[in-house]
PDB file of C-alpha atoms and ligand atoms in Angstrom:
ATOM      1  CA  UNK A  49     -18.557   5.605  33.995  1.00 87.00           C
ATOM      2  CA  UNK A  50     -19.295   2.001  34.911  1.00 92.00           C
ATOM      3  CA  UNK A  51     -18.375  -0.800  32.475  1.00 95.00           C
ATOM      4  CA  UNK A  52     -22.079  -1.199  31.657  1.00 95.00           C
ATOM      5  CA  UNK A  53     -22.262   2.343  30.339  1.00 96.00           C
ATOM      6  CA  UNK A  54     -19.048   1.945  28.360  1.00 97.00           C
ATOM      7  CA  UNK A  55     -20.363  -1.244  26.736  1.00 98.00           C
ATOM      8  CA  UNK A  56     -23.577   0.579  25.810  1.00 98.00           C
ATOM      9  CA  UNK A  57     -21.659   3.515  24.347  1.00 98.00           C
ATOM     10  CA  UNK A  58     -19.471   1.135  22.301  1.00 98.00           C
ATOM     11  CA  UNK A  59     -22.593  -0.571  20.913  1.00 97.00           C
ATOM     12  CA  UNK A  60     -23.888   2.870  19.861  1.00 97.00           C
ATOM     13  CA  UNK A  61     -20.560   3.968  18.353  1.00 97.00           C
ATOM     14  CA  UNK A  62     -20.082   0.815  16.280  1.00 95.00           C
ATOM     15  CA  UNK A  63     -23.639   0.860  14.859  1.00 93.00           C
ATOM     16  CA  UNK A  64     -22.871   3.190  11.885  1.00 91.00           C
ATOM     17  CA  UNK A  65     -20.244   0.681  10.701  1.00 89.00           C
ATOM     18  CA  UNK A  66     -23.063  -1.792  10.032  1.00 84.00           C
ATOM     19  CA  UNK A  67     -24.642   0.705   7.653  1.00 79.00           C
ATOM     20  CA  UNK A  68     -21.342   1.129   5.806  1.00 80.00           C
ATOM     21  CA  UNK A  69     -20.796  -2.625   5.418  1.00 77.00           C
ATOM     22  CA  UNK A  70     -23.053  -4.390   2.989  1.00 58.00           C
ATOM     23  CA  UNK A  71     -21.893  -7.850   3.935  1.00 59.00           C
ATOM     24  CA  UNK A  72     -23.446  -9.265   7.059  1.00 65.00           C
ATOM     25  CA  UNK A  73     -20.456 -11.424   7.946  1.00 74.00           C
ATOM     26  CA  UNK A  74     -18.178  -8.405   8.243  1.00 83.00           C
ATOM     27  CA  UNK A  75     -20.102  -6.537  10.931  1.00 88.00           C
ATOM     28  CA  UNK A  76     -19.978  -9.084  13.807  1.00 89.00           C
ATOM     29  CA  UNK A  77     -16.149  -9.084  14.057  1.00 90.00           C
ATOM     30  CA  UNK A  78     -16.113  -5.262  14.048  1.00 93.00           C
ATOM     31  CA  UNK A  79     -18.751  -5.120  16.795  1.00 94.00           C
ATOM     32  CA  UNK A  80     -16.871  -7.792  18.787  1.00 95.00           C
ATOM     33  CA  UNK A  81     -13.661  -5.752  18.549  1.00 96.00           C
ATOM     34  CA  UNK A  82     -15.470  -2.609  19.673  1.00 97.00           C
ATOM     35  CA  UNK A  83     -16.721  -4.478  22.742  1.00 97.00           C
ATOM     36  CA  UNK A  84     -13.304  -6.032  23.384  1.00 97.00           C
ATOM     37  CA  UNK A  85     -11.583  -2.635  23.394  1.00 97.00           C
ATOM     38  CA  UNK A  86     -14.339  -0.580  25.071  1.00 97.00           C
ATOM     39  CA  UNK A  87     -12.968  -1.089  28.585  1.00 97.00           C
ATOM     40  CA  UNK A  88      -9.285  -1.175  27.664  1.00 96.00           C
ATOM     41  CA  UNK A  89      -8.413   2.475  28.556  1.00 96.00           C
ATOM     42  CA  UNK A  90      -9.326   1.859  32.220  1.00 93.00           C
ATOM     43  CA  UNK A  91      -6.259  -0.373  32.666  1.00 91.00           C
ATOM     44  CA  UNK A  92      -4.375   2.878  33.273  1.00 87.00           C
ATOM     45  CA  UNK A  93      -5.683   2.924  36.834  1.00 81.00           C
ATOM     46  CA  UNK A  94      -4.234  -0.509  37.495  1.00 84.00           C
ATOM     47  CA  UNK A  95      -0.749  -0.437  35.987  1.00 80.00           C
ATOM     48  CA  UNK A  96       2.361   1.003  37.652  1.00 78.00           C
ATOM     49  CA  UNK A  97       3.715   4.447  36.674  1.00 75.00           C
ATOM     50  CA  UNK A  98       0.285   5.516  35.483  1.00 76.00           C
ATOM     51  CA  UNK A  99      -2.817   7.138  36.869  1.00 81.00           C
ATOM     52  CA  UNK A 100      -6.497   6.791  36.038  1.00 84.00           C
ATOM     53  CA  UNK A 101      -7.452   8.971  33.044  1.00 88.00           C
ATOM     54  CA  UNK A 102      -3.832   8.983  31.871  1.00 86.00           C
ATOM     55  CA  UNK A 103      -2.352   8.167  28.455  1.00 90.00           C
ATOM     56  CA  UNK A 104      -4.949   5.560  27.405  1.00 93.00           C
ATOM     57  CA  UNK A 105      -7.664   8.223  27.775  1.00 95.00           C
ATOM     58  CA  UNK A 106      -6.398  10.299  24.832  1.00 96.00           C
ATOM     59  CA  UNK A 107      -7.169  10.757  21.133  1.00 97.00           C
ATOM     60  CA  UNK A 108      -3.583   9.714  20.393  1.00 97.00           C
ATOM     61  CA  UNK A 109      -4.055   6.379  22.179  1.00 96.00           C
ATOM     62  CA  UNK A 110      -7.350   5.741  20.370  1.00 97.00           C
ATOM     63  CA  UNK A 111      -5.663   6.310  16.988  1.00 98.00           C
ATOM     64  CA  UNK A 112      -2.419   4.444  17.720  1.00 98.00           C
ATOM     65  CA  UNK A 113      -4.281   1.594  19.433  1.00 97.00           C
ATOM     66  CA  UNK A 114      -6.669   1.235  16.487  1.00 97.00           C
ATOM     67  CA  UNK A 115      -3.764   1.304  14.026  1.00 98.00           C
ATOM     68  CA  UNK A 116      -1.998  -1.396  16.046  1.00 98.00           C
ATOM     69  CA  UNK A 117      -5.110  -3.611  16.091  1.00 97.00           C
ATOM     70  CA  UNK A 118      -5.642  -3.084  12.353  1.00 96.00           C
ATOM     71  CA  UNK A 119      -2.019  -3.906  11.524  1.00 96.00           C
ATOM     72  CA  UNK A 120      -2.064  -6.959  13.802  1.00 95.00           C
ATOM     73  CA  UNK A 121      -5.181  -8.292  12.067  1.00 92.00           C
ATOM     74  CA  UNK A 122      -3.675  -7.581   8.637  1.00 92.00           C
ATOM     75  CA  UNK A 123      -0.581  -9.525   9.694  1.00 90.00           C
ATOM     76  CA  UNK A 124      -2.687 -12.424  10.940  1.00 87.00           C
ATOM     77  CA  UNK A 125      -4.806 -12.330   7.782  1.00 84.00           C
ATOM     78  CA  UNK A 126      -1.711 -12.440   5.571  1.00 81.00           C
ATOM     79  CA  UNK A 127       0.040 -15.223   7.468  1.00 79.00           C
ATOM     80  CA  UNK A 128      -2.630 -17.449   8.945  1.00 74.00           C
ATOM     81  CA  UNK A 129      -5.090 -17.552   6.060  1.00 70.00           C
ATOM     82  CA  UNK A 130      -4.576 -21.301   5.874  1.00 67.00           C
ATOM     83  CA  UNK A 131      -6.840 -21.613   8.934  1.00 67.00           C
ATOM     84  CA  UNK A 132      -9.669 -19.924   7.077  1.00 66.00           C
ATOM     85  CA  UNK A 133      -9.245 -22.343   4.184  1.00 68.00           C
ATOM     86  CA  UNK A 134      -9.427 -25.350   6.510  1.00 71.00           C
ATOM     87  CA  UNK A 135     -11.992 -24.248   9.102  1.00 70.00           C
ATOM     88  CA  UNK A 136     -15.219 -23.107   7.545  1.00 70.00           C
ATOM     89  CA  UNK A 137     -16.355 -20.925  10.438  1.00 66.00           C
ATOM     90  CA  UNK A 138     -13.179 -18.797  10.382  1.00 64.00           C
ATOM     91  CA  UNK A 139     -13.911 -15.742   8.245  1.00 62.00           C
ATOM     92  CA  UNK A 140     -11.255 -15.087   5.613  1.00 66.00           C
ATOM     93  CA  UNK A 141     -10.448 -11.458   4.890  1.00 70.00           C
ATOM     94  CA  UNK A 142      -7.804  -9.959   2.666  1.00 83.00           C
ATOM     95  CA  UNK A 143      -5.112  -8.102   4.664  1.00 86.00           C
ATOM     96  CA  UNK A 144      -6.423  -4.710   3.547  1.00 90.00           C
ATOM     97  CA  UNK A 145      -9.982  -5.609   4.605  1.00 88.00           C
ATOM     98  CA  UNK A 146      -8.698  -7.112   7.861  1.00 89.00           C
ATOM     99  CA  UNK A 147      -6.875  -3.854   8.594  1.00 94.00           C
ATOM    100  CA  UNK A 148      -9.976  -1.763   7.886  1.00 93.00           C
ATOM    101  CA  UNK A 149     -12.217  -3.968  10.032  1.00 92.00           C
ATOM    102  CA  UNK A 150      -9.685  -4.068  12.891  1.00 94.00           C
ATOM    103  CA  UNK A 151      -9.102  -0.323  12.765  1.00 96.00           C
ATOM    104  CA  UNK A 152     -12.826   0.468  12.640  1.00 95.00           C
ATOM    105  CA  UNK A 153     -13.704  -1.917  15.478  1.00 96.00           C
ATOM    106  CA  UNK A 154     -10.948  -0.763  17.821  1.00 97.00           C
ATOM    107  CA  UNK A 155     -11.572   2.904  16.993  1.00 97.00           C
ATOM    108  CA  UNK A 156     -15.268   2.515  17.814  1.00 97.00           C
ATOM    109  CA  UNK A 157     -14.401   0.874  21.147  1.00 98.00           C
ATOM    110  CA  UNK A 158     -11.585   3.211  22.209  1.00 98.00           C
ATOM    111  CA  UNK A 159     -13.201   6.429  20.955  1.00 98.00           C
ATOM    112  CA  UNK A 160     -16.515   5.510  22.616  1.00 98.00           C
ATOM    113  CA  UNK A 161     -14.707   5.066  25.936  1.00 97.00           C
ATOM    114  CA  UNK A 162     -12.963   8.422  25.657  1.00 97.00           C
ATOM    115  CA  UNK A 163     -16.180  10.175  24.612  1.00 97.00           C
ATOM    116  CA  UNK A 164     -18.131   8.630  27.509  1.00 96.00           C
ATOM    117  CA  UNK A 165     -15.514   9.719  30.048  1.00 95.00           C
ATOM    118  CA  UNK A 166     -15.504  13.269  28.650  1.00 95.00           C
ATOM    119  CA  UNK A 167     -19.250  13.483  29.353  1.00 94.00           C
ATOM    120  CA  UNK A 168     -18.777  12.976  33.082  1.00 92.00           C
ATOM    121  CA  UNK A 169     -18.756  15.309  36.038  1.00 91.00           C
ATOM    122  CA  UNK A 170     -15.188  15.049  37.419  1.00 84.00           C
ATOM    123  CA  UNK A 171     -15.448  13.565  40.913  1.00 81.00           C
ATOM    124  CA  UNK A 172     -11.808  12.786  41.654  1.00 77.00           C
ATOM    125  CA  UNK A 173      -8.694  14.792  40.965  1.00 76.00           C
ATOM    126  CA  UNK A 174      -8.003  13.001  37.692  1.00 83.00           C
ATOM    127  CA  UNK A 175      -9.584  14.934  34.812  1.00 87.00           C
ATOM    128  CA  UNK A 176      -9.201  13.642  31.259  1.00 92.00           C
ATOM    129  CA  UNK A 177      -6.656  15.394  29.013  1.00 93.00           C
ATOM    130  CA  UNK A 178      -7.832  14.083  25.619  1.00 94.00           C
ATOM    131  CA  UNK A 179      -5.190  15.889  23.554  1.00 95.00           C
ATOM    132  CA  UNK A 180      -2.205  14.864  25.721  1.00 92.00           C
ATOM    133  CA  UNK A 181       0.777  15.040  24.992  1.00 92.00           C
ATOM    134  CA  UNK A 182       0.077  17.943  22.616  1.00 95.00           C
ATOM    135  CA  UNK A 183      -2.067  19.835  25.111  1.00 92.00           C
ATOM    136  CA  UNK A 184      -2.701  19.533  28.857  1.00 91.00           C
ATOM    137  CA  UNK A 185      -6.168  21.023  28.459  1.00 92.00           C
ATOM    138  CA  UNK A 186      -8.655  19.078  30.562  1.00 91.00           C
ATOM    139  CA  UNK A 187     -12.145  18.364  29.256  1.00 92.00           C
ATOM    140  CA  UNK A 188     -15.134  17.483  31.465  1.00 91.00           C
ATOM    141  CA  UNK A 189     -18.512  18.199  29.920  1.00 92.00           C
ATOM    142  CA  UNK A 190     -20.281  17.521  33.231  1.00 89.00           C
ATOM    143  CA  UNK A 191     -23.333  15.889  31.663  1.00 91.00           C
ATOM    144  CA  UNK A 192     -23.521  12.871  33.974  1.00 90.00           C
ATOM    145  CA  UNK A 193     -22.248  11.493  37.258  1.00 90.00           C
ATOM    146  CA  UNK A 194     -19.947   8.497  36.596  1.00 89.00           C
ATOM    147  CA  UNK A 195     -21.999   6.224  38.855  1.00 90.00           C
ATOM    148  CA  UNK A 196     -25.451   7.407  37.769  1.00 94.00           C
ATOM    149  CA  UNK A 197     -27.411   4.156  37.277  1.00 95.00           C
ATOM    150  CA  UNK A 198     -29.925   5.825  34.949  1.00 96.00           C
ATOM    151  CA  UNK A 199     -27.157   6.888  32.538  1.00 95.00           C
ATOM    152  CA  UNK A 200     -25.215   3.627  32.782  1.00 96.00           C
ATOM    153  CA  UNK A 201     -28.210   1.309  32.362  1.00 97.00           C
ATOM    154  CA  UNK A 202     -29.806   3.718  29.893  1.00 97.00           C
ATOM    155  CA  UNK A 203     -26.741   3.672  27.652  1.00 97.00           C
ATOM    156  CA  UNK A 204     -26.569  -0.126  27.832  1.00 98.00           C
ATOM    157  CA  UNK A 205     -30.271  -0.411  26.963  1.00 98.00           C
ATOM    158  CA  UNK A 206     -29.895   2.088  24.089  1.00 98.00           C
ATOM    159  CA  UNK A 207     -26.854   0.233  22.709  1.00 98.00           C
ATOM    160  CA  UNK A 208     -28.617  -3.142  22.845  1.00 97.00           C
ATOM    161  CA  UNK A 209     -31.781  -1.660  21.288  1.00 97.00           C
ATOM    162  CA  UNK A 210     -29.812  -0.216  18.350  1.00 96.00           C
ATOM    163  CA  UNK A 211     -28.038  -3.540  17.789  1.00 94.00           C
ATOM    164  CA  UNK A 212     -31.344  -5.447  17.886  1.00 94.00           C
ATOM    165  CA  UNK A 213     -32.777  -3.024  15.312  1.00 92.00           C
ATOM    166  CA  UNK A 214     -29.719  -3.569  13.108  1.00 89.00           C
ATOM    167  CA  UNK A 215     -30.089  -7.334  13.468  1.00 87.00           C
ATOM    168  CA  UNK A 216     -33.760  -7.145  12.493  1.00 87.00           C
ATOM    169  CA  UNK A 217     -32.790  -5.041   9.482  1.00 83.00           C
ATOM    170  CA  UNK A 218     -30.319  -7.750   8.467  1.00 74.00           C
ATOM    171  CA  UNK A 219     -32.745 -10.655   8.890  1.00 67.00           C
ATOM    172  CA  UNK A 220     -34.859  -9.939   5.771  1.00 67.00           C
ATOM    173  CA  UNK A 221     -31.673  -9.847   3.663  1.00 69.00           C
ATOM    174  CA  UNK A 222     -30.559 -13.213   5.028  1.00 64.00           C
ATOM    175  CA  UNK A 223     -34.054 -14.616   4.443  1.00 64.00           C
ATOM    176  CA  UNK A 224     -33.937 -13.406   0.825  1.00 70.00           C
ATOM    177  CA  UNK A 225     -30.574 -15.067   0.359  1.00 69.00           C
ATOM    178  CA  UNK A 226     -31.804 -18.376   1.797  1.00 68.00           C
ATOM    179  CA  UNK A 227     -34.809 -18.278  -0.546  1.00 70.00           C
ATOM    180  CA  UNK A 228     -32.531 -17.535  -3.513  1.00 76.00           C
ATOM    181  CA  UNK A 229     -30.286 -20.503  -2.630  1.00 72.00           C
ATOM    182  CA  UNK A 230     -33.328 -22.791  -2.300  1.00 71.00           C
ATOM    183  CA  UNK A 231     -34.703 -21.657  -5.639  1.00 74.00           C
ATOM    184  CA  UNK A 232     -31.336 -22.274  -7.260  1.00 72.00           C
ATOM    185  CA  UNK A 233     -31.284 -25.816  -5.836  1.00 65.00           C
ATOM    186  CA  UNK A 234     -34.790 -26.622  -7.016  1.00 60.00           C
ATOM    187  CA  UNK A 235     -33.824 -25.433 -10.516  1.00 57.00           C
ATOM    188  CA  UNK A 236     -30.752 -27.655 -10.363  1.00 55.00           C
ATOM    189  CA  UNK A 237     -32.801 -30.693  -9.317  1.00 51.00           C
ATOM    190  CA  UNK A 238     -35.019 -30.239 -12.372  1.00 51.00           C
ATOM    191  CA  UNK A 239     -32.040 -30.462 -14.686  1.00 51.00           C
ATOM    192  CA  UNK A 240     -31.526 -33.753 -16.541  1.00 49.00           C
ATOM    193  CA  UNK A 241     -28.560 -35.747 -15.195  1.00 45.00           C
TER     194      UNK A 241
HETATM  195 ZN1   ZN B 265     -12.174   5.480  31.537  1.00 88.44          ZN
END
């Protein structure tokens, strides 16, 4: 699949996380991580001693990679929280929350990549073995041609559409919050000083 299709699939995979998170500020970093990791497995075609659709295209890699990202963010959260206290725009998360957000974001990105590649018609002699090293069973569902523009652009359009819908669903909540803050201020200004 082309990068466009992988990005679209990652946007679709990460969408349910938004429904699980009630706080708006927590979803953007998860979605950003999903996008940042969505193309990562394809490095296996560019590094020595590897082949395309090798180790990074496995369930094991998706899990271990997501764990590593989660632990790295938990470490950063525990040790660099001073930045969040000094710079307002840096979101501050507790290490446990940072781990969960990192794990969820990376898992959405890596799992979406693997899933998308499993959908394809194998065109080269490099089928995906998703359960490697436990099984050498290859999986190719043959639903789409990797270079099919309709699938690639269609997935990207679907991913963007779902994210726009999520954003629009968030906007009324933000609007309510802004109104609540304004009301609170106007009450305060009526108080005697
Ligand atoms: Zn791939």
